């Protein structure tokens, strides 16, 4: 072992070398991730003729916001369709998120605090669904929704997204509740609070990062989902944004700038939501995975 002295300082070059290698790798990874978004934004600022030029232009000579104004203008058919798809997606994603929180919070708390027969088996049974690809359940869920009369309704998507989102939401929140000292609840109970009051006024405020992380996960999963929305919804007035964009622009295959503008606007709410709440998301992941 090398001992650092005034005459023989410990070399830091290997450590610095690995550090710079890591920075370079992360920079390349960031460029690889951001470049499609940049190209999508640039294409959305082009005209239809400029988008079809070869070799392609990195920056249009005459950038235009016409594609965005056309999508956001409710007086034309394109704007009406896009805004309808947007509000349908927002409604389905928001309702799915609210119901996921309402169900996952008490379920995770029960798994964390209570001991009952079959607790471990039931908890892993909840997680068992995530072992299978989502497409495996497409036909059974479609038959179930048709039997319930929910095909071509947003209720079919909400129930389906809850089926896929709840296991991970419960697991994430359970890990978070496990790290909240039970002594805090016991102290509140000694002071006269009921279990429900202790949960609402002690546990819930402390679990806010975990709840926000669960909400982000549920919202993004519902917002971006395509396969089930494509299968369950055939009416144009019920379509969500991913399906609506695909079906609308498949009839206008040469309108690449319009497609890029619609896709970029679809990605904006998710990116903004994550950037605003990312500190809560990271905190929930770390505190839910590390024992204090």
PDB file of N, CA and C in Angstrom, residues 187-278:
ATOM      1  N   UNK A 187     -45.950   7.456  18.224  1.00  0.00           N
ATOM      2  CA  UNK A 187     -45.988   8.673  19.032  1.00  0.00           C
ATOM      3  C   UNK A 187     -47.289   9.438  18.807  1.00  0.00           C
ATOM      4  N   UNK A 188     -47.746   9.470  17.564  1.00  0.00           N
ATOM      5  CA  UNK A 188     -49.013  10.144  17.278  1.00  0.00           C
ATOM      6  C   UNK A 188     -50.182   9.408  17.928  1.00  0.00           C
ATOM      7  N   UNK A 189     -50.127   8.074  17.933  1.00  0.00           N
ATOM      8  CA  UNK A 189     -51.191   7.294  18.571  1.00  0.00           C
ATOM      9  C   UNK A 189     -51.211   7.536  20.075  1.00  0.00           C
ATOM     10  N   UNK A 190     -50.034   7.670  20.686  1.00  0.00           N
ATOM     11  CA  UNK A 190     -49.961   7.942  22.123  1.00  0.00           C
ATOM     12  C   UNK A 190     -50.574   9.306  22.440  1.00  0.00           C
ATOM     13  N   UNK A 191     -50.393  10.260  21.520  1.00  0.00           N
ATOM     14  CA  UNK A 191     -50.947  11.596  21.727  1.00  0.00           C
ATOM     15  C   UNK A 191     -52.440  11.672  21.442  1.00  0.00           C
ATOM     16  N   UNK A 192     -53.057  10.550  21.099  1.00  0.00           N
ATOM     17  CA  UNK A 192     -54.500  10.523  20.918  1.00  0.00           C
ATOM     18  C   UNK A 192     -54.983  10.437  19.496  1.00  0.00           C
ATOM     19  N   UNK A 193     -54.092  10.380  18.537  1.00  0.00           N
ATOM     20  CA  UNK A 193     -54.511  10.291  17.138  1.00  0.00           C
ATOM     21  C   UNK A 193     -54.941   8.864  16.811  1.00  0.00           C
ATOM     22  N   UNK A 194     -55.901   8.735  15.919  1.00  0.00           N
ATOM     23  CA  UNK A 194     -56.291   7.424  15.432  1.00  0.00           C
ATOM     24  C   UNK A 194     -55.282   6.968  14.382  1.00  0.00           C
ATOM     25  N   UNK A 195     -55.404   5.709  13.980  1.00  0.00           N
ATOM     26  CA  UNK A 195     -54.482   5.219  12.942  1.00  0.00           C
ATOM     27  C   UNK A 195     -54.675   5.998  11.647  1.00  0.00           C
ATOM     28  N   UNK A 196     -55.929   6.304  11.311  1.00  0.00           N
ATOM     29  CA  UNK A 196     -56.187   7.062  10.086  1.00  0.00           C
ATOM     30  C   UNK A 196     -55.597   8.460  10.178  1.00  0.00           C
ATOM     31  N   UNK A 197     -55.728   9.106  11.320  1.00  0.00           N
ATOM     32  CA  UNK A 197     -55.148  10.435  11.490  1.00  0.00           C
ATOM     33  C   UNK A 197     -53.630  10.392  11.431  1.00  0.00           C
ATOM     34  N   UNK A 198     -53.045   9.390  12.042  1.00  0.00           N
ATOM     35  CA  UNK A 198     -51.591   9.243  11.976  1.00  0.00           C
ATOM     36  C   UNK A 198     -51.127   9.031  10.538  1.00  0.00           C
ATOM     37  N   UNK A 199     -51.909   8.276   9.778  1.00  0.00           N
ATOM     38  CA  UNK A 199     -51.564   8.045   8.375  1.00  0.00           C
ATOM     39  C   UNK A 199     -51.694   9.327   7.555  1.00  0.00           C
ATOM     40  N   UNK A 200     -52.769  10.066   7.766  1.00  0.00           N
ATOM     41  CA  UNK A 200     -53.020  11.257   6.957  1.00  0.00           C
ATOM     42  C   UNK A 200     -52.083  12.407   7.302  1.00  0.00           C
ATOM     43  N   UNK A 201     -51.770  12.577   8.582  1.00  0.00           N
ATOM     44  CA  UNK A 201     -51.027  13.759   9.009  1.00  0.00           C
ATOM     45  C   UNK A 201     -49.539  13.494   9.268  1.00  0.00           C
ATOM     46  N   UNK A 202     -49.158  12.220   9.362  1.00  0.00           N
ATOM     47  CA  UNK A 202     -47.751  11.890   9.607  1.00  0.00           C
ATOM     48  C   UNK A 202     -47.135  11.191   8.394  1.00  0.00           C
ATOM     49  N   UNK A 203     -47.752  10.102   7.977  1.00  0.00           N
ATOM     50  CA  UNK A 203     -47.165   9.282   6.922  1.00  0.00           C
ATOM     51  C   UNK A 203     -47.317   9.930   5.551  1.00  0.00           C
ATOM     52  N   UNK A 204     -48.495  10.435   5.253  1.00  0.00           N
ATOM     53  CA  UNK A 204     -48.735  10.994   3.921  1.00  0.00           C
ATOM     54  C   UNK A 204     -47.792  12.163   3.593  1.00  0.00           C
ATOM     55  N   UNK A 205     -47.612  13.136   4.491  1.00  0.00           N
ATOM     56  CA  UNK A 205     -46.660  14.217   4.143  1.00  0.00           C
ATOM     57  C   UNK A 205     -45.240  13.709   3.927  1.00  0.00           C
ATOM     58  N   UNK A 206     -44.815  12.721   4.716  1.00  0.00           N
ATOM     59  CA  UNK A 206     -43.468  12.190   4.559  1.00  0.00           C
ATOM     60  C   UNK A 206     -43.320  11.364   3.279  1.00  0.00           C
ATOM     61  N   UNK A 207     -44.419  10.841   2.786  1.00  0.00           N
ATOM     62  CA  UNK A 207     -44.364   9.999   1.585  1.00  0.00           C
ATOM     63  C   UNK A 207     -44.671  10.778   0.317  1.00  0.00           C
ATOM     64  N   UNK A 208     -44.689  12.095   0.396  1.00  0.00           N
ATOM     65  CA  UNK A 208     -44.995  12.906  -0.781  1.00  0.00           C
ATOM     66  C   UNK A 208     -44.074  12.623  -1.969  1.00  0.00           C
ATOM     67  N   UNK A 209     -42.750  12.503  -1.791  1.00  0.00           N
ATOM     68  CA  UNK A 209     -41.903  12.181  -2.953  1.00  0.00           C
ATOM     69  C   UNK A 209     -42.275  10.857  -3.610  1.00  0.00           C
ATOM     70  N   UNK A 210     -42.591   9.842  -2.803  1.00  0.00           N
ATOM     71  CA  UNK A 210     -42.984   8.562  -3.376  1.00  0.00           C
ATOM     72  C   UNK A 210     -44.298   8.649  -4.123  1.00  0.00           C
ATOM     73  N   UNK A 211     -45.247   9.410  -3.601  1.00  0.00           N
ATOM     74  CA  UNK A 211     -46.531   9.568  -4.276  1.00  0.00           C
ATOM     75  C   UNK A 211     -46.353  10.324  -5.591  1.00  0.00           C
ATOM     76  N   UNK A 212     -45.518  11.362  -5.584  1.00  0.00           N
ATOM     77  CA  UNK A 212     -45.264  12.113  -6.812  1.00  0.00           C
ATOM     78  C   UNK A 212     -44.574  11.237  -7.849  1.00  0.00           C
ATOM     79  N   UNK A 213     -43.622  10.408  -7.415  1.00  0.00           N
ATOM     80  CA  UNK A 213     -42.950   9.503  -8.346  1.00  0.00           C
ATOM     81  C   UNK A 213     -43.933   8.510  -8.942  1.00  0.00           C
ATOM     82  N   UNK A 214     -44.835   7.992  -8.124  1.00  0.00           N
ATOM     83  CA  UNK A 214     -45.853   7.080  -8.621  1.00  0.00           C
ATOM     84  C   UNK A 214     -46.767   7.773  -9.616  1.00  0.00           C
ATOM     85  N   UNK A 215     -47.127   9.025  -9.324  1.00  0.00           N
ATOM     86  CA  UNK A 215     -47.977   9.779 -10.234  1.00  0.00           C
ATOM     87  C   UNK A 215     -47.280  10.005 -11.578  1.00  0.00           C
ATOM     88  N   UNK A 216     -45.986  10.342 -11.540  1.00  0.00           N
ATOM     89  CA  UNK A 216     -45.236  10.539 -12.783  1.00  0.00           C
ATOM     90  C   UNK A 216     -45.211   9.255 -13.598  1.00  0.00           C
ATOM     91  N   UNK A 217     -44.922   8.156 -12.944  1.00  0.00           N
ATOM     92  CA  UNK A 217     -44.854   6.871 -13.640  1.00  0.00           C
ATOM     93  C   UNK A 217     -46.199   6.524 -14.263  1.00  0.00           C
ATOM     94  N   UNK A 218     -47.283   6.691 -13.521  1.00  0.00           N
ATOM     95  CA  UNK A 218     -48.611   6.351 -14.030  1.00  0.00           C
ATOM     96  C   UNK A 218     -49.011   7.255 -15.189  1.00  0.00           C
ATOM     97  N   UNK A 219     -48.728   8.542 -15.063  1.00  0.00           N
ATOM     98  CA  UNK A 219     -49.111   9.486 -16.112  1.00  0.00           C
ATOM     99  C   UNK A 219     -48.348   9.220 -17.405  1.00  0.00           C
ATOM    100  N   UNK A 220     -47.034   9.034 -17.301  1.00  0.00           N
ATOM    101  CA  UNK A 220     -46.238   8.804 -18.513  1.00  0.00           C
ATOM    102  C   UNK A 220     -46.636   7.502 -19.181  1.00  0.00           C
ATOM    103  N   UNK A 221     -46.873   6.454 -18.387  1.00  0.00           N
ATOM    104  CA  UNK A 221     -47.277   5.184 -18.966  1.00  0.00           C
ATOM    105  C   UNK A 221     -48.589   5.284 -19.715  1.00  0.00           C
ATOM    106  N   UNK A 222     -49.562   6.001 -19.157  1.00  0.00           N
ATOM    107  CA  UNK A 222     -50.854   6.155 -19.823  1.00  0.00           C
ATOM    108  C   UNK A 222     -50.757   7.100 -21.015  1.00  0.00           C
ATOM    109  N   UNK A 223     -49.938   8.126 -20.921  1.00  0.00           N
ATOM    110  CA  UNK A 223     -49.825   9.123 -21.989  1.00  0.00           C
ATOM    111  C   UNK A 223     -49.202   8.533 -23.249  1.00  0.00           C
ATOM    112  N   UNK A 224     -48.218   7.658 -23.086  1.00  0.00           N
ATOM    113  CA  UNK A 224     -47.470   7.141 -24.236  1.00  0.00           C
ATOM    114  C   UNK A 224     -48.001   5.821 -24.777  1.00  0.00           C
ATOM    115  N   UNK A 225     -48.953   5.192 -24.108  1.00  0.00           N
ATOM    116  CA  UNK A 225     -49.389   3.847 -24.509  1.00  0.00           C
ATOM    117  C   UNK A 225     -50.073   3.872 -25.873  1.00  0.00           C
ATOM    118  N   UNK A 226     -49.781   2.867 -26.695  1.00  0.00           N
ATOM    119  CA  UNK A 226     -50.291   2.840 -28.065  1.00  0.00           C
ATOM    120  C   UNK A 226     -51.079   1.576 -28.400  1.00  0.00           C
ATOM    121  N   UNK A 227     -50.551   0.394 -28.027  1.00  0.00           N
ATOM    122  CA  UNK A 227     -51.123  -0.865 -28.498  1.00  0.00           C
ATOM    123  C   UNK A 227     -52.569  -1.024 -28.043  1.00  0.00           C
ATOM    124  N   UNK A 228     -52.829  -0.847 -26.752  1.00  0.00           N
ATOM    125  CA  UNK A 228     -54.185  -1.049 -26.242  1.00  0.00           C
ATOM    126  C   UNK A 228     -55.122   0.052 -26.714  1.00  0.00           C
ATOM    127  N   UNK A 229     -54.629   1.278 -26.808  1.00  0.00           N
ATOM    128  CA  UNK A 229     -55.461   2.355 -27.330  1.00  0.00           C
ATOM    129  C   UNK A 229     -55.813   2.109 -28.793  1.00  0.00           C
ATOM    130  N   UNK A 230     -54.895   1.551 -29.553  1.00  0.00           N
ATOM    131  CA  UNK A 230     -55.147   1.238 -30.960  1.00  0.00           C
ATOM    132  C   UNK A 230     -56.172   0.121 -31.099  1.00  0.00           C
ATOM    133  N   UNK A 231     -56.169  -0.823 -30.158  1.00  0.00           N
ATOM    134  CA  UNK A 231     -57.075  -1.977 -30.241  1.00  0.00           C
ATOM    135  C   UNK A 231     -58.458  -1.662 -29.697  1.00  0.00           C
ATOM    136  N   UNK A 232     -58.515  -0.944 -28.587  1.00  0.00           N
ATOM    137  CA  UNK A 232     -59.795  -0.731 -27.907  1.00  0.00           C
ATOM    138  C   UNK A 232     -60.608   0.421 -28.489  1.00  0.00           C
ATOM    139  N   UNK A 233     -59.952   1.378 -29.161  1.00  0.00           N
ATOM    140  CA  UNK A 233     -60.647   2.570 -29.643  1.00  0.00           C
ATOM    141  C   UNK A 233     -60.624   2.609 -31.157  1.00  0.00           C
ATOM    142  N   UNK A 234     -61.810   2.656 -31.768  1.00  0.00           N
ATOM    143  CA  UNK A 234     -61.918   2.788 -33.219  1.00  0.00           C
ATOM    144  C   UNK A 234     -62.665   4.057 -33.619  1.00  0.00           C
ATOM    145  N   UNK A 235     -63.366   4.668 -32.673  1.00  0.00           N
ATOM    146  CA  UNK A 235     -64.068   5.918 -32.954  1.00  0.00           C
ATOM    147  C   UNK A 235     -63.097   7.096 -32.870  1.00  0.00           C
ATOM    148  N   UNK A 236     -63.150   7.966 -33.870  1.00  0.00           N
ATOM    149  CA  UNK A 236     -62.207   9.085 -33.923  1.00  0.00           C
ATOM    150  C   UNK A 236     -62.377  10.038 -32.739  1.00  0.00           C
ATOM    151  N   UNK A 237     -63.601  10.193 -32.259  1.00  0.00           N
ATOM    152  CA  UNK A 237     -63.807  11.136 -31.171  1.00  0.00           C
ATOM    153  C   UNK A 237     -63.314  10.610 -29.833  1.00  0.00           C
ATOM    154  N   UNK A 238     -62.939   9.316 -29.758  1.00  0.00           N
ATOM    155  CA  UNK A 238     -62.453   8.721 -28.523  1.00  0.00           C
ATOM    156  C   UNK A 238     -60.951   8.459 -28.538  1.00  0.00           C
ATOM    157  N   UNK A 239     -60.295   8.630 -29.667  1.00  0.00           N
ATOM    158  CA  UNK A 239     -58.892   8.258 -29.803  1.00  0.00           C
ATOM    159  C   UNK A 239     -58.001   9.131 -28.937  1.00  0.00           C
ATOM    160  N   UNK A 240     -56.942   8.529 -28.417  1.00  0.00           N
ATOM    161  CA  UNK A 240     -55.919   9.270 -27.697  1.00  0.00           C
ATOM    162  C   UNK A 240     -54.852   9.754 -28.670  1.00  0.00           C
ATOM    163  N   UNK A 241     -53.919  10.538 -28.172  1.00  0.00           N
ATOM    164  CA  UNK A 241     -52.965  11.220 -29.042  1.00  0.00           C
ATOM    165  C   UNK A 241     -52.067  10.269 -29.851  1.00  0.00           C
ATOM    166  N   UNK A 242     -51.466   9.231 -29.258  1.00  0.00           N
ATOM    167  CA  UNK A 242     -50.607   8.361 -30.074  1.00  0.00           C
ATOM    168  C   UNK A 242     -51.351   7.716 -31.235  1.00  0.00           C
ATOM    169  N   UNK A 243     -52.554   7.223 -30.986  1.00  0.00           N
ATOM    170  CA  UNK A 243     -53.325   6.574 -32.045  1.00  0.00           C
ATOM    171  C   UNK A 243     -53.846   7.606 -33.032  1.00  0.00           C
ATOM    172  N   UNK A 244     -54.327   8.742 -32.522  1.00  0.00           N
ATOM    173  CA  UNK A 244     -54.857   9.767 -33.402  1.00  0.00           C
ATOM    174  C   UNK A 244     -53.817  10.311 -34.356  1.00  0.00           C
ATOM    175  N   UNK A 245     -52.600  10.552 -33.859  1.00  0.00           N
ATOM    176  CA  UNK A 245     -51.537  11.051 -34.721  1.00  0.00           C
ATOM    177  C   UNK A 245     -51.209  10.040 -35.803  1.00  0.00           C
ATOM    178  N   UNK A 246     -51.105   8.772 -35.423  1.00  0.00           N
ATOM    179  CA  UNK A 246     -50.761   7.737 -36.390  1.00  0.00           C
ATOM    180  C   UNK A 246     -51.832   7.609 -37.469  1.00  0.00           C
ATOM    181  N   UNK A 247     -53.082   7.577 -37.090  1.00  0.00           N
ATOM    182  CA  UNK A 247     -54.147   7.371 -38.061  1.00  0.00           C
ATOM    183  C   UNK A 247     -54.371   8.610 -38.913  1.00  0.00           C
ATOM    184  N   UNK A 248     -54.228   9.781 -38.316  1.00  0.00           N
ATOM    185  CA  UNK A 248     -54.456  11.006 -39.079  1.00  0.00           C
ATOM    186  C   UNK A 248     -53.361  11.233 -40.104  1.00  0.00           C
ATOM    187  N   UNK A 249     -52.109  11.106 -39.695  1.00  0.00           N
ATOM    188  CA  UNK A 249     -51.009  11.420 -40.602  1.00  0.00           C
ATOM    189  C   UNK A 249     -50.685  10.271 -41.536  1.00  0.00           C
ATOM    190  N   UNK A 250     -51.222   9.079 -41.287  1.00  0.00           N
ATOM    191  CA  UNK A 250     -51.041   7.996 -42.261  1.00  0.00           C
ATOM    192  C   UNK A 250     -51.809   8.290 -43.540  1.00  0.00           C
ATOM    193  N   UNK A 251     -52.842   9.158 -43.438  1.00  0.00           N
ATOM    194  CA  UNK A 251     -53.577   9.569 -44.622  1.00  0.00           C
ATOM    195  C   UNK A 251     -52.868  10.715 -45.350  1.00  0.00           C
ATOM    196  N   UNK A 252     -51.906  11.323 -44.702  1.00  0.00           N
ATOM    197  CA  UNK A 252     -51.125  12.407 -45.308  1.00  0.00           C
ATOM    198  C   UNK A 252     -49.644  12.066 -45.144  1.00  0.00           C
ATOM    199  N   UNK A 253     -49.201  11.050 -45.862  1.00  0.00           N
ATOM    200  CA  UNK A 253     -47.881  10.466 -45.622  1.00  0.00           C
ATOM    201  C   UNK A 253     -46.746  11.429 -45.925  1.00  0.00           C
ATOM    202  N   UNK A 254     -46.995  12.438 -46.756  1.00  0.00           N
ATOM    203  CA  UNK A 254     -45.910  13.349 -47.125  1.00  0.00           C
ATOM    204  C   UNK A 254     -45.812  14.542 -46.181  1.00  0.00           C
ATOM    205  N   UNK A 255     -46.719  14.664 -45.225  1.00  0.00           N
ATOM    206  CA  UNK A 255     -46.710  15.810 -44.313  1.00  0.00           C
ATOM    207  C   UNK A 255     -45.785  15.535 -43.129  1.00  0.00           C
ATOM    208  N   UNK A 256     -44.485  15.397 -43.411  1.00  0.00           N
ATOM    209  CA  UNK A 256     -43.524  15.136 -42.354  1.00  0.00           C
ATOM    210  C   UNK A 256     -43.397  16.289 -41.365  1.00  0.00           C
ATOM    211  N   UNK A 257     -43.384  17.549 -41.793  1.00  0.00           N
ATOM    212  CA  UNK A 257     -43.316  18.641 -40.812  1.00  0.00           C
ATOM    213  C   UNK A 257     -44.507  18.650 -39.856  1.00  0.00           C
ATOM    214  N   UNK A 258     -45.718  18.384 -40.372  1.00  0.00           N
ATOM    215  CA  UNK A 258     -46.885  18.329 -39.500  1.00  0.00           C
ATOM    216  C   UNK A 258     -46.802  17.189 -38.511  1.00  0.00           C
ATOM    217  N   UNK A 259     -46.302  16.037 -38.969  1.00  0.00           N
ATOM    218  CA  UNK A 259     -46.145  14.892 -38.074  1.00  0.00           C
ATOM    219  C   UNK A 259     -45.119  15.177 -36.992  1.00  0.00           C
ATOM    220  N   UNK A 260     -44.008  15.802 -37.355  1.00  0.00           N
ATOM    221  CA  UNK A 260     -42.980  16.132 -36.368  1.00  0.00           C
ATOM    222  C   UNK A 260     -43.478  17.178 -35.374  1.00  0.00           C
ATOM    223  N   UNK A 261     -44.262  18.137 -35.840  1.00  0.00           N
ATOM    224  CA  UNK A 261     -44.803  19.147 -34.935  1.00  0.00           C
ATOM    225  C   UNK A 261     -45.769  18.507 -33.937  1.00  0.00           C
ATOM    226  N   UNK A 262     -46.635  17.617 -34.418  1.00  0.00           N
ATOM    227  CA  UNK A 262     -47.582  16.944 -33.525  1.00  0.00           C
ATOM    228  C   UNK A 262     -46.850  16.052 -32.529  1.00  0.00           C
ATOM    229  N   UNK A 263     -45.830  15.347 -32.988  1.00  0.00           N
ATOM    230  CA  UNK A 263     -45.080  14.469 -32.099  1.00  0.00           C
ATOM    231  C   UNK A 263     -44.299  15.262 -31.062  1.00  0.00           C
ATOM    232  N   UNK A 264     -43.724  16.392 -31.483  1.00  0.00           N
ATOM    233  CA  UNK A 264     -42.988  17.223 -30.533  1.00  0.00           C
ATOM    234  C   UNK A 264     -43.930  17.788 -29.467  1.00  0.00           C
ATOM    235  N   UNK A 265     -45.102  18.231 -29.864  1.00  0.00           N
ATOM    236  CA  UNK A 265     -46.058  18.761 -28.898  1.00  0.00           C
ATOM    237  C   UNK A 265     -46.579  17.662 -27.970  1.00  0.00           C
ATOM    238  N   UNK A 266     -46.635  16.448 -28.469  1.00  0.00           N
ATOM    239  CA  UNK A 266     -47.043  15.332 -27.614  1.00  0.00           C
ATOM    240  C   UNK A 266     -45.998  15.043 -26.545  1.00  0.00           C
ATOM    241  N   UNK A 267     -44.735  15.233 -26.871  1.00  0.00           N
ATOM    242  CA  UNK A 267     -43.663  14.937 -25.916  1.00  0.00           C
ATOM    243  C   UNK A 267     -43.440  16.060 -24.910  1.00  0.00           C
ATOM    244  N   UNK A 268     -43.904  17.269 -25.207  1.00  0.00           N
ATOM    245  CA  UNK A 268     -43.645  18.409 -24.326  1.00  0.00           C
ATOM    246  C   UNK A 268     -44.243  18.237 -22.929  1.00  0.00           C
ATOM    247  N   UNK A 269     -45.528  17.842 -22.775  1.00  0.00           N
ATOM    248  CA  UNK A 269     -46.067  17.719 -21.406  1.00  0.00           C
ATOM    249  C   UNK A 269     -45.300  16.727 -20.543  1.00  0.00           C
ATOM    250  N   UNK A 270     -44.884  15.613 -21.122  1.00  0.00           N
ATOM    251  CA  UNK A 270     -44.156  14.610 -20.353  1.00  0.00           C
ATOM    252  C   UNK A 270     -42.793  15.129 -19.931  1.00  0.00           C
ATOM    253  N   UNK A 271     -42.092  15.784 -20.846  1.00  0.00           N
ATOM    254  CA  UNK A 271     -40.770  16.322 -20.531  1.00  0.00           C
ATOM    255  C   UNK A 271     -40.870  17.396 -19.454  1.00  0.00           C
ATOM    256  N   UNK A 272     -41.826  18.290 -19.595  1.00  0.00           N
ATOM    257  CA  UNK A 272     -41.999  19.353 -18.600  1.00  0.00           C
ATOM    258  C   UNK A 272     -42.360  18.769 -17.244  1.00  0.00           C
ATOM    259  N   UNK A 273     -43.264  17.800 -17.232  1.00  0.00           N
ATOM    260  CA  UNK A 273     -43.661  17.171 -15.974  1.00  0.00           C
ATOM    261  C   UNK A 273     -42.473  16.531 -15.276  1.00  0.00           C
ATOM    262  N   UNK A 274     -41.634  15.833 -16.037  1.00  0.00           N
ATOM    263  CA  UNK A 274     -40.485  15.168 -15.435  1.00  0.00           C
ATOM    264  C   UNK A 274     -39.445  16.163 -14.962  1.00  0.00           C
ATOM    265  N   UNK A 275     -39.194  17.215 -15.743  1.00  0.00           N
ATOM    266  CA  UNK A 275     -38.192  18.203 -15.346  1.00  0.00           C
ATOM    267  C   UNK A 275     -38.617  18.940 -14.083  1.00  0.00           C
ATOM    268  N   UNK A 276     -39.898  19.222 -13.946  1.00  0.00           N
ATOM    269  CA  UNK A 276     -40.377  19.948 -12.771  1.00  0.00           C
ATOM    270  C   UNK A 276     -40.331  19.081 -11.521  1.00  0.00           C
ATOM    271  N   UNK A 277     -40.633  17.786 -11.678  1.00  0.00           N
ATOM    272  CA  UNK A 277     -40.773  16.910 -10.518  1.00  0.00           C
ATOM    273  C   UNK A 277     -39.665  15.876 -10.401  1.00  0.00           C
ATOM    274  N   UNK A 278     -38.561  16.038 -11.143  1.00  0.00           N
ATOM    275  CA  UNK A 278     -37.537  15.005 -11.160  1.00  0.00           C
ATOM    276  C   UNK A 278     -36.870  14.805  -9.802  1.00  0.00           C
TER     277      UNK A 278
END
